[in-house]
């Protein structure tokens, strides 16, 4: 993606950290081409939530499609900004790298810390949710320990693919994305042939004002696009990252948007509105209407399970990439900065252990609401790197570095960065007061970790002098 607002950047300054040392070649390590990088973005954006989204927004009426369109525009702006930033600095770490380059070690650490928390807590949540779909195929929810074991296995399988090397991570991601994209697209396209406008219900089904209805629907949909940064975070594993990271980010985001919008519209037009509002499996209901019978639940459960395992595969890789980049700069323990077969294996291992412990806690604690609260916190911590990355782009554009900015494209890139920053702020607002409050506490714990790591880094620098 050469049509950018920045010229080719100079070599990284010493205080921005040097690129990671080259790893020994391995037949198990392979850089991602554009197709797999695109699948990584699309697979991480589309988890299991798509299978419930139509019913979640149905109470607001078809005006919720307007909210989807607005959010899609914001997500694309964010994707374009990540593409610009990756062209400037195509190293593994994504938002961490950009925030550190613009604002220094502390901002970079906050981006890495908050993103790392998001990944391993989200992995636990994905695994627990996937068990619900697995139960449709194999009864596992009859006993909590059976369900817990199933959730742990669902986390372990993608981790094994990561331990095997980037070659296998890419293969799993490609297969999983195709397997989940095709049935969703089948419903989206097939639904056009069974579309009945009488099923749509009112344009504005709630008592809210038009703006209120759009905002309320958007609050539910806001986090549907988390994951647009996936290719940027793994930029070091992408072939020709200056060119392919931006392309993969845009193509993956547009692909996810296509599935979201067409899928939701198809379900709206095939399932009667009053039934959709109360539905717990809207895609299953749509399949039953389109093809008859009652096999829709099994088909959708299979698609959802594949979708979530694919998301777990991608998020497991991302959970290790940002700590890897931070460890290269001395801001995370050095063990996180080592790779085998192209994968930071220590980061993967730590993520699996933490997510597994949280999963076991979910099934044994007996106190409802704590696990759900942790998941809500991640909706805030996920947006911190977005805010820092978009702020970094704004800094690069207005800091007077004329040699690094294409003046003819400055206005366009400035508008994109401003839109992306507003979108990230909207994500923060949508996460709710409690999530923001508790998420800030998580960040403050990270401040203590930063103090420890920064002190060690300074002491090591003093000794070497």
Short mmCIF file of C-alpha atoms in Angstrom, two decimals:
data_model
loop_
_atom_site.label_atom_id
_atom_site.label_comp_id
_atom_site.label_asym_id
_atom_site.label_seq_id
_atom_site.Cartn_x
_atom_site.Cartn_y
_atom_site.Cartn_z
CA UNK A 1 0.00 0.00 0.00
CA UNK A 2 2.17 2.78 -1.33
CA UNK A 3 -0.39 5.60 -1.38
CA UNK A 4 0.42 6.83 2.09
CA UNK A 5 0.84 10.11 3.87
CA UNK A 6 4.42 9.44 4.84
CA UNK A 7 7.64 9.01 2.97
CA UNK A 8 9.95 6.09 3.60
CA UNK A 9 11.20 6.46 7.18
CA UNK A 10 14.81 6.76 8.15
CA UNK A 11 16.50 4.03 10.13
CA UNK A 12 15.06 3.58 13.63
CA UNK A 13 16.67 5.82 16.19
CA UNK A 14 18.68 4.03 18.86
CA UNK A 15 16.15 4.93 21.56
CA UNK A 16 13.36 3.33 19.57
CA UNK A 17 14.98 -0.08 19.82
CA UNK A 18 16.70 -2.03 17.11
CA UNK A 19 15.00 -4.71 15.05
CA UNK A 20 15.04 -8.13 16.59
CA UNK A 21 18.02 -10.27 15.75
CA UNK A 22 17.50 -12.70 12.96
CA UNK A 23 16.36 -16.14 14.02
CA UNK A 24 17.87 -19.33 12.72
CA UNK A 25 16.01 -20.66 9.65
CA UNK A 26 13.59 -23.49 10.31
CA UNK A 27 11.36 -25.54 8.09
CA UNK A 28 8.63 -24.99 10.70
CA UNK A 29 8.90 -21.19 10.52
CA UNK A 30 7.42 -19.38 7.58
CA UNK A 31 6.57 -15.73 7.03
CA UNK A 32 2.94 -14.96 6.33
CA UNK A 33 2.01 -13.87 2.82
CA UNK A 34 -0.87 -11.53 2.10
CA UNK A 35 -3.59 -14.26 2.13
CA UNK A 36 -2.63 -15.64 5.54
CA UNK A 37 -2.07 -12.18 7.03
CA UNK A 38 -5.55 -11.25 5.81
CA UNK A 39 -6.96 -14.42 7.36
CA UNK A 40 -5.25 -13.53 10.64
CA UNK A 41 -7.05 -10.17 10.71
CA UNK A 42 -10.41 -11.55 9.61
CA UNK A 43 -10.17 -14.60 11.87
CA UNK A 44 -9.37 -12.52 14.94
CA UNK A 45 -12.13 -10.01 14.27
CA UNK A 46 -14.78 -12.67 13.68
CA UNK A 47 -15.01 -14.85 16.78
CA UNK A 48 -18.25 -16.37 18.04
CA UNK A 49 -20.18 -13.16 18.66
CA UNK A 50 -21.41 -12.94 15.06
CA UNK A 51 -23.74 -15.88 15.70
CA UNK A 52 -25.69 -13.89 18.31
CA UNK A 53 -25.36 -10.34 16.96
CA UNK A 54 -28.59 -10.23 14.89
CA UNK A 55 -30.70 -11.13 17.93
CA UNK A 56 -28.74 -8.74 20.15
CA UNK A 57 -29.52 -5.69 18.01
CA UNK A 58 -33.00 -6.78 16.80
CA UNK A 59 -34.83 -4.94 19.64
CA UNK A 60 -33.66 -1.62 18.13
CA UNK A 61 -35.00 -2.44 14.66
CA UNK A 62 -33.26 -2.18 11.32
CA UNK A 63 -31.80 1.17 12.39
CA UNK A 64 -29.09 -0.98 13.98
CA UNK A 65 -27.75 -1.50 10.43
CA UNK A 66 -27.02 2.24 10.40
CA UNK A 67 -24.96 1.75 13.56
CA UNK A 68 -23.12 -1.09 11.83
CA UNK A 69 -22.32 1.16 8.86
CA UNK A 70 -20.99 3.95 11.12
CA UNK A 71 -18.84 1.51 13.08
CA UNK A 72 -17.53 -0.03 9.88
CA UNK A 73 -16.37 3.40 8.71
CA UNK A 74 -14.56 3.93 12.03
CA UNK A 75 -12.95 0.49 11.90
CA UNK A 76 -11.74 1.06 8.34
CA UNK A 77 -10.22 4.41 9.37
CA UNK A 78 -8.42 2.62 12.20
CA UNK A 79 -7.26 -0.09 9.79
CA UNK A 80 -5.89 2.54 7.40
CA UNK A 81 -3.98 4.21 10.23
CA UNK A 82 -2.41 0.88 11.22
CA UNK A 83 -1.40 0.41 7.60
CA UNK A 84 0.29 3.83 7.56
CA UNK A 85 2.08 3.12 10.84
CA UNK A 86 3.26 -0.32 9.73
CA UNK A 87 4.73 1.22 6.59
CA UNK A 88 6.65 3.66 8.78
CA UNK A 89 7.89 0.98 11.20
CA UNK A 90 7.21 -2.65 10.15
CA UNK A 91 8.44 -4.37 13.31
CA UNK A 92 6.63 -6.96 15.40
CA UNK A 93 4.60 -5.36 18.18
CA UNK A 94 2.23 -3.03 16.35
CA UNK A 95 0.75 -0.46 18.77
CA UNK A 96 3.59 -1.01 21.24
CA UNK A 97 6.19 -0.09 18.62
CA UNK A 98 4.29 3.01 17.46
CA UNK A 99 3.54 4.31 20.96
CA UNK A 100 7.14 3.84 22.09
CA UNK A 101 8.54 5.52 18.99
CA UNK A 102 6.34 8.57 19.55
CA UNK A 103 6.13 8.90 23.33
CA UNK A 104 8.89 6.80 24.86
CA UNK A 105 9.24 3.66 26.96
CA UNK A 106 6.40 4.27 29.40
CA UNK A 107 3.71 4.76 26.76
CA UNK A 108 5.04 1.76 24.86
CA UNK A 109 4.93 -0.37 27.98
CA UNK A 110 1.32 0.65 28.72
CA UNK A 111 0.34 -0.38 25.18
CA UNK A 112 2.11 -3.74 25.56
CA UNK A 113 0.82 -4.41 29.07
CA UNK A 114 -2.82 -3.61 28.32
CA UNK A 115 -2.76 -5.58 25.07
CA UNK A 116 -1.20 -8.59 26.78
CA UNK A 117 -3.90 -8.59 29.48
CA UNK A 118 -6.55 -8.39 26.78
CA UNK A 119 -5.24 -11.41 24.90
CA UNK A 120 -5.00 -13.97 27.68
CA UNK A 121 -8.24 -12.98 29.40
CA UNK A 122 -10.00 -13.02 26.03
CA UNK A 123 -8.61 -16.49 25.31
CA UNK A 124 -10.18 -17.79 28.50
CA UNK A 125 -13.49 -16.16 27.60
CA UNK A 126 -13.39 -17.57 24.05
CA UNK A 127 -12.73 -21.08 25.32
CA UNK A 128 -15.59 -20.94 27.84
CA UNK A 129 -17.96 -19.60 25.17
CA UNK A 130 -16.83 -22.28 22.69
CA UNK A 131 -17.84 -24.99 25.15
CA UNK A 132 -21.43 -23.79 24.78
CA UNK A 133 -21.29 -24.53 21.04
CA UNK A 134 -19.44 -27.81 21.59
CA UNK A 135 -22.24 -28.93 23.90
CA UNK A 136 -24.64 -28.91 20.93
CA UNK A 137 -22.46 -31.56 19.26
CA UNK A 138 -21.14 -33.44 22.31
CA UNK A 139 -22.84 -33.14 25.72
CA UNK A 140 -20.14 -31.67 27.96
CA UNK A 141 -22.07 -29.22 30.11
CA UNK A 142 -23.71 -31.89 32.25
CA UNK A 143 -20.82 -31.70 34.70
CA UNK A 144 -18.66 -28.69 35.40
CA UNK A 145 -15.40 -30.65 35.32
CA UNK A 146 -16.22 -32.12 31.92
CA UNK A 147 -16.97 -28.63 30.64
CA UNK A 148 -13.77 -27.29 32.24
CA UNK A 149 -11.67 -30.02 30.62
CA UNK A 150 -13.27 -29.28 27.25
CA UNK A 151 -12.43 -25.57 27.61
CA UNK A 152 -8.82 -26.39 28.49
CA UNK A 153 -8.47 -28.68 25.46
CA UNK A 154 -9.91 -25.96 23.21
CA UNK A 155 -7.15 -23.64 24.44
CA UNK A 156 -4.41 -26.26 24.20
CA UNK A 157 -4.97 -27.27 20.57
CA UNK A 158 -4.28 -23.77 19.11
CA UNK A 159 -1.33 -23.46 21.50
CA UNK A 160 0.14 -26.67 20.08
CA UNK A 161 -0.18 -25.24 16.58
CA UNK A 162 1.75 -22.18 17.79
CA UNK A 163 4.46 -24.29 19.43
CA UNK A 164 4.84 -26.19 16.15
CA UNK A 165 5.80 -22.97 14.34
CA UNK A 166 4.43 -20.11 12.27
CA UNK A 167 4.06 -22.43 9.29
CA UNK A 168 1.35 -24.36 11.16
CA UNK A 169 -0.20 -21.27 12.73
CA UNK A 170 -0.72 -19.88 9.23
CA UNK A 171 -2.15 -23.15 7.93
CA UNK A 172 -4.64 -23.45 10.80
CA UNK A 173 -5.66 -19.81 10.41
CA UNK A 174 -6.24 -20.17 6.67
CA UNK A 175 -8.32 -23.34 7.01
CA UNK A 176 -10.33 -22.01 9.97
CA UNK A 177 -11.09 -18.71 8.23
CA UNK A 178 -12.28 -20.45 5.05
CA UNK A 179 -14.40 -22.95 7.01
CA UNK A 180 -16.15 -20.24 9.00
CA UNK A 181 -16.38 -17.67 6.21
CA UNK A 182 -18.09 -19.97 3.71
CA UNK A 183 -21.14 -20.98 5.84
CA UNK A 184 -21.61 -17.41 7.04
CA UNK A 185 -21.43 -16.14 3.47
CA UNK A 186 -23.82 -18.92 2.40
CA UNK A 187 -26.40 -17.65 4.88
CA UNK A 188 -25.75 -14.05 3.85
CA UNK A 189 -26.11 -14.71 0.11
CA UNK A 190 -28.68 -17.49 0.38
CA UNK A 191 -30.79 -15.29 2.61
CA UNK A 192 -31.32 -12.90 -0.31
CA UNK A 193 -33.39 -15.57 -2.07
CA UNK A 194 -35.60 -16.04 1.00
CA UNK A 195 -35.67 -12.38 1.98
CA UNK A 196 -39.11 -11.14 3.05
CA UNK A 197 -39.34 -7.44 3.93
CA UNK A 198 -42.33 -8.15 6.20
CA UNK A 199 -39.90 -9.88 8.59
CA UNK A 200 -37.89 -6.72 9.13
CA UNK A 201 -40.26 -5.09 11.56
CA UNK A 202 -40.06 -1.38 12.32
CA UNK A 203 -37.07 0.70 11.28
CA UNK A 204 -36.92 2.03 14.84
CA UNK A 205 -38.44 -0.63 17.09
CA UNK A 206 -37.51 0.92 20.44
CA UNK A 207 -38.79 4.08 22.12
CA UNK A 208 -35.41 5.75 21.77
CA UNK A 209 -34.81 8.71 19.48
CA UNK A 210 -33.03 7.86 16.19
CA UNK A 211 -29.70 9.04 17.61
CA UNK A 212 -30.36 7.20 20.87
CA UNK A 213 -31.24 3.98 19.03
CA UNK A 214 -28.10 4.16 16.90
CA UNK A 215 -25.96 4.81 19.98
CA UNK A 216 -27.59 1.98 21.95
CA UNK A 217 -27.12 -0.49 19.10
CA UNK A 218 -23.56 0.72 18.61
CA UNK A 219 -22.77 0.03 22.28
CA UNK A 220 -23.51 -3.64 21.61
CA UNK A 221 -21.69 -3.73 18.28
CA UNK A 222 -18.66 -1.64 19.23
CA UNK A 223 -16.37 -4.54 20.04
CA UNK A 224 -17.21 -6.53 16.92
CA UNK A 225 -14.17 -5.03 15.21
CA UNK A 226 -11.55 -5.64 17.88
CA UNK A 227 -8.67 -7.37 16.12
CA UNK A 228 -8.04 -4.95 13.25
CA UNK A 229 -4.49 -4.55 14.58
CA UNK A 230 -3.63 -8.25 14.16
CA UNK A 231 -1.41 -7.94 11.08
CA UNK A 232 0.40 -4.91 12.54
CA UNK A 233 1.16 -6.77 15.79
CA UNK A 234 2.66 -9.65 13.77
CA UNK A 235 4.36 -7.40 11.20
CA UNK A 236 7.72 -9.07 11.79
CA UNK A 237 6.27 -12.38 10.60
CA UNK A 238 4.73 -10.92 7.42
CA UNK A 239 6.55 -10.95 4.10
CA UNK A 240 7.17 -7.43 2.76
CA UNK A 241 5.40 -5.88 5.78
CA UNK A 242 5.55 -2.29 4.54
CA UNK A 243 3.33 -3.35 1.68
CA UNK A 244 1.35 -6.31 3.01
CA UNK A 245 0.42 -5.29 6.57
CA UNK A 246 -1.69 -2.37 5.38
CA UNK A 247 -3.30 -4.42 2.63
CA UNK A 248 -4.05 -7.35 4.95
CA UNK A 249 -5.52 -5.01 7.56
CA UNK A 250 -7.87 -3.36 5.05
CA UNK A 251 -8.86 -6.59 3.29
CA UNK A 252 -9.44 -8.42 6.57
CA UNK A 253 -11.53 -5.59 8.01
CA UNK A 254 -13.59 -5.28 4.83
CA UNK A 255 -14.10 -9.05 4.73
CA UNK A 256 -15.30 -9.08 8.33
CA UNK A 257 -17.58 -6.10 7.63
CA UNK A 258 -19.06 -7.92 4.63
CA UNK A 259 -19.86 -10.96 6.75
CA UNK A 260 -21.30 -8.86 9.58
CA UNK A 261 -23.51 -6.62 7.44
CA UNK A 262 -24.80 -9.19 4.92
CA UNK A 263 -25.24 -11.86 7.59
CA UNK A 264 -27.23 -9.57 9.88
CA UNK A 265 -29.36 -8.30 6.99
CA UNK A 266 -30.06 -11.86 5.81
CA UNK A 267 -31.17 -12.96 9.28
CA UNK A 268 -33.34 -9.84 9.63
CA UNK A 269 -35.07 -10.70 6.35
CA UNK A 270 -35.61 -14.41 6.93
CA UNK A 271 -36.61 -14.61 10.60
CA UNK A 272 -39.74 -12.78 11.77
CA UNK A 273 -38.84 -9.82 13.99
CA UNK A 274 -40.82 -10.95 17.03
CA UNK A 275 -39.15 -14.37 16.89
CA UNK A 276 -35.70 -12.89 16.29
CA UNK A 277 -35.89 -10.66 19.36
CA UNK A 278 -36.32 -13.77 21.54
CA UNK A 279 -33.94 -16.01 19.58
CA UNK A 280 -30.90 -17.60 21.20
CA UNK A 281 -29.60 -18.94 17.88
CA UNK A 282 -30.56 -16.50 15.10
CA UNK A 283 -28.38 -18.06 12.39
CA UNK A 284 -29.82 -21.49 13.19
CA UNK A 285 -33.33 -20.08 12.84
CA UNK A 286 -32.38 -18.52 9.50
CA UNK A 287 -30.95 -21.80 8.19
CA UNK A 288 -34.10 -23.65 9.25
CA UNK A 289 -36.26 -21.13 7.38
CA UNK A 290 -34.11 -21.28 4.26
CA UNK A 291 -33.63 -25.03 3.97
CA UNK A 292 -36.25 -26.56 6.23
CA UNK A 293 -35.75 -29.14 8.92
CA UNK A 294 -34.11 -28.56 12.27
CA UNK A 295 -30.47 -29.21 11.43
CA UNK A 296 -29.59 -25.52 11.49
CA UNK A 297 -28.51 -25.66 15.12
CA UNK A 298 -25.94 -28.37 14.45
CA UNK A 299 -24.62 -26.65 11.33
CA UNK A 300 -24.24 -23.29 13.06
CA UNK A 301 -22.67 -24.91 16.14
CA UNK A 302 -20.00 -26.47 13.90
CA UNK A 303 -19.34 -23.13 12.17
CA UNK A 304 -19.18 -21.29 15.50
CA UNK A 305 -16.81 -23.84 16.98
CA UNK A 306 -14.47 -23.58 13.99
CA UNK A 307 -14.72 -19.79 14.16
CA UNK A 308 -13.74 -19.65 17.81
CA UNK A 309 -10.90 -22.17 17.53
CA UNK A 310 -9.54 -20.10 14.64
CA UNK A 311 -9.79 -16.97 16.76
CA UNK A 312 -8.01 -18.74 19.62
CA UNK A 313 -5.23 -19.74 17.23
CA UNK A 314 -4.70 -16.16 16.07
CA UNK A 315 -5.05 -14.53 19.48
CA UNK A 316 -2.60 -17.01 21.01
CA UNK A 317 0.05 -15.86 18.53
CA UNK A 318 -0.73 -12.18 19.18
CA UNK A 319 -0.56 -12.74 22.94
CA UNK A 320 3.13 -13.56 22.57
CA UNK A 321 4.10 -11.02 19.89
CA UNK A 322 3.70 -7.80 21.87
CA UNK A 323 5.59 -9.07 24.96
CA UNK A 324 8.27 -10.32 22.53
CA UNK A 325 8.71 -6.82 21.11
CA UNK A 326 8.76 -5.27 24.60
CA UNK A 327 11.28 -7.85 25.82
CA UNK A 328 13.60 -6.89 22.95
CA UNK A 329 13.66 -3.39 24.45
CA UNK A 330 14.12 -4.56 28.04
CA UNK A 331 10.56 -3.68 29.13
CA UNK A 332 9.37 -7.29 29.60
CA UNK A 333 11.41 -10.19 31.05
CA UNK A 334 14.04 -11.39 28.58
CA UNK A 335 12.52 -14.89 28.36
CA UNK A 336 9.63 -13.38 26.37
CA UNK A 337 12.10 -12.20 23.72
CA UNK A 338 13.20 -15.62 22.45
CA UNK A 339 11.72 -17.42 19.45
CA UNK A 340 11.61 -21.00 18.28
CA UNK A 341 10.24 -21.89 14.86
CA UNK A 342 9.32 -18.23 14.42
CA UNK A 343 7.10 -18.14 17.54
CA UNK A 344 7.85 -16.56 20.96
CA UNK A 345 7.23 -19.85 22.77
CA UNK A 346 7.60 -18.52 26.32
CA UNK A 347 4.92 -15.91 25.65
CA UNK A 348 2.60 -18.59 24.26
CA UNK A 349 3.26 -20.83 27.27
CA UNK A 350 2.62 -18.07 29.82
CA UNK A 351 -0.58 -17.06 28.01
CA UNK A 352 -1.89 -20.64 27.98
CA UNK A 353 -1.11 -21.10 31.68
CA UNK A 354 -2.76 -17.82 32.73
CA UNK A 355 -5.81 -18.37 30.50
CA UNK A 356 -6.13 -21.96 31.78
CA UNK A 357 -5.98 -20.83 35.41
CA UNK A 358 -8.67 -18.23 34.71
CA UNK A 359 -10.77 -20.89 32.98
CA UNK A 360 -10.50 -23.26 35.95
CA UNK A 361 -11.42 -20.36 38.23
CA UNK A 362 -14.50 -19.71 36.12
CA UNK A 363 -15.77 -23.23 36.72
CA UNK A 364 -14.82 -23.53 40.38
CA UNK A 365 -15.26 -20.09 41.98
CA UNK A 366 -18.99 -20.39 42.44
CA UNK A 367 -19.32 -16.61 42.73
CA UNK A 368 -21.07 -15.31 39.67
CA UNK A 369 -20.08 -12.13 37.92
CA UNK A 370 -16.33 -12.06 38.59
CA UNK A 371 -15.35 -13.79 35.37
CA UNK A 372 -17.77 -11.65 33.38
CA UNK A 373 -16.31 -8.53 34.97
CA UNK A 374 -12.80 -9.55 33.89
CA UNK A 375 -14.03 -10.00 30.33
CA UNK A 376 -15.63 -6.54 30.39
CA UNK A 377 -12.35 -5.07 31.61
CA UNK A 378 -10.62 -6.39 28.50
CA UNK A 379 -12.99 -4.34 26.36
CA UNK A 380 -11.31 -1.31 27.91
CA UNK A 381 -7.74 -2.60 27.97
CA UNK A 382 -8.04 -3.49 24.26
CA UNK A 383 -8.70 0.13 23.38
CA UNK A 384 -5.67 1.57 25.20
CA UNK A 385 -3.24 0.47 22.44
CA UNK A 386 -5.65 1.87 19.82
CA UNK A 387 -5.67 5.27 21.48
CA UNK A 388 -1.89 5.35 21.87
CA UNK A 389 -1.28 4.17 18.29
CA UNK A 390 -3.64 6.72 16.71
CA UNK A 391 -2.21 9.45 18.95
CA UNK A 392 1.25 8.42 17.72
CA UNK A 393 0.12 8.85 14.12
CA UNK A 394 -1.24 12.31 14.92
CA UNK A 395 2.08 13.15 16.60
CA UNK A 396 4.04 12.04 13.54
CA UNK A 397 1.83 14.13 11.26
CA UNK A 398 1.92 17.40 13.21
CA UNK A 399 5.34 17.32 14.88
CA UNK A 400 7.00 19.25 12.08
CA UNK A 401 9.07 16.38 10.70
CA UNK A 402 8.73 17.62 7.14
CA UNK A 403 11.09 15.00 5.74
CA UNK A 404 8.80 12.23 7.06
CA UNK A 405 5.45 13.63 5.92
CA UNK A 406 4.07 13.93 2.40
CA UNK A 407 2.55 17.43 2.50
CA UNK A 408 0.08 16.72 -0.30
CA UNK A 409 -1.49 13.93 1.73
CA UNK A 410 -1.22 15.52 5.16
CA UNK A 411 -4.86 16.62 5.33
CA UNK A 412 -6.21 13.24 4.28
CA UNK A 413 -4.03 11.32 6.72
CA UNK A 414 -4.86 13.81 9.46
CA UNK A 415 -8.59 13.24 8.93
CA UNK A 416 -8.09 9.47 9.00
CA UNK A 417 -6.07 9.66 12.22
CA UNK A 418 -8.65 11.94 13.85
CA UNK A 419 -11.49 9.63 12.83
CA UNK A 420 -9.63 6.58 14.13
CA UNK A 421 -8.90 8.33 17.44
CA UNK A 422 -12.59 9.24 17.80
CA UNK A 423 -13.52 5.63 17.06
CA UNK A 424 -11.12 4.42 19.76
CA UNK A 425 -12.61 6.92 22.23
CA UNK A 426 -16.08 5.63 21.32
CA UNK A 427 -14.86 2.12 22.16
CA UNK A 428 -13.71 3.36 25.57
CA UNK A 429 -17.06 5.06 26.24
CA UNK A 430 -18.94 1.96 25.15
CA UNK A 431 -17.10 -0.27 27.60
CA UNK A 432 -18.95 1.37 30.52
CA UNK A 433 -17.94 3.15 33.72
CA UNK A 434 -17.23 -0.01 35.73
CA UNK A 435 -14.98 -1.50 33.03
CA UNK A 436 -13.02 1.75 32.66
CA UNK A 437 -12.61 2.10 36.42
CA UNK A 438 -11.43 -1.48 36.94
CA UNK A 439 -9.35 -1.43 33.75
CA UNK A 440 -7.43 1.61 35.01
CA UNK A 441 -6.59 -0.37 38.16
CA UNK A 442 -5.12 -3.10 35.94
CA UNK A 443 -3.03 -0.44 34.20
CA UNK A 444 -1.78 0.88 37.54
CA UNK A 445 -0.57 -2.61 38.46
CA UNK A 446 1.38 -2.44 35.22
CA UNK A 447 3.03 0.80 36.41
CA UNK A 448 4.66 -1.17 39.24
CA UNK A 449 5.89 -3.78 36.76
CA UNK A 450 7.26 -1.01 34.54
CA UNK A 451 9.12 0.52 37.49
CA UNK A 452 10.80 -2.81 38.17
CA UNK A 453 11.75 -3.48 34.53
CA UNK A 454 12.90 0.09 33.88
CA UNK A 455 15.11 -0.03 36.97
CA UNK A 456 16.69 -3.30 35.81
CA UNK A 457 17.25 -1.85 32.35
CA UNK A 458 18.90 1.26 33.78
CA UNK A 459 21.11 -0.79 36.11
CA UNK A 460 22.21 -3.04 33.24
CA UNK A 461 23.04 0.04 31.13
CA UNK A 462 25.06 1.53 34.01
CA UNK A 463 27.03 -1.70 34.53
CA UNK A 464 27.82 -2.00 30.81
CA UNK A 465 29.23 1.54 30.81
#
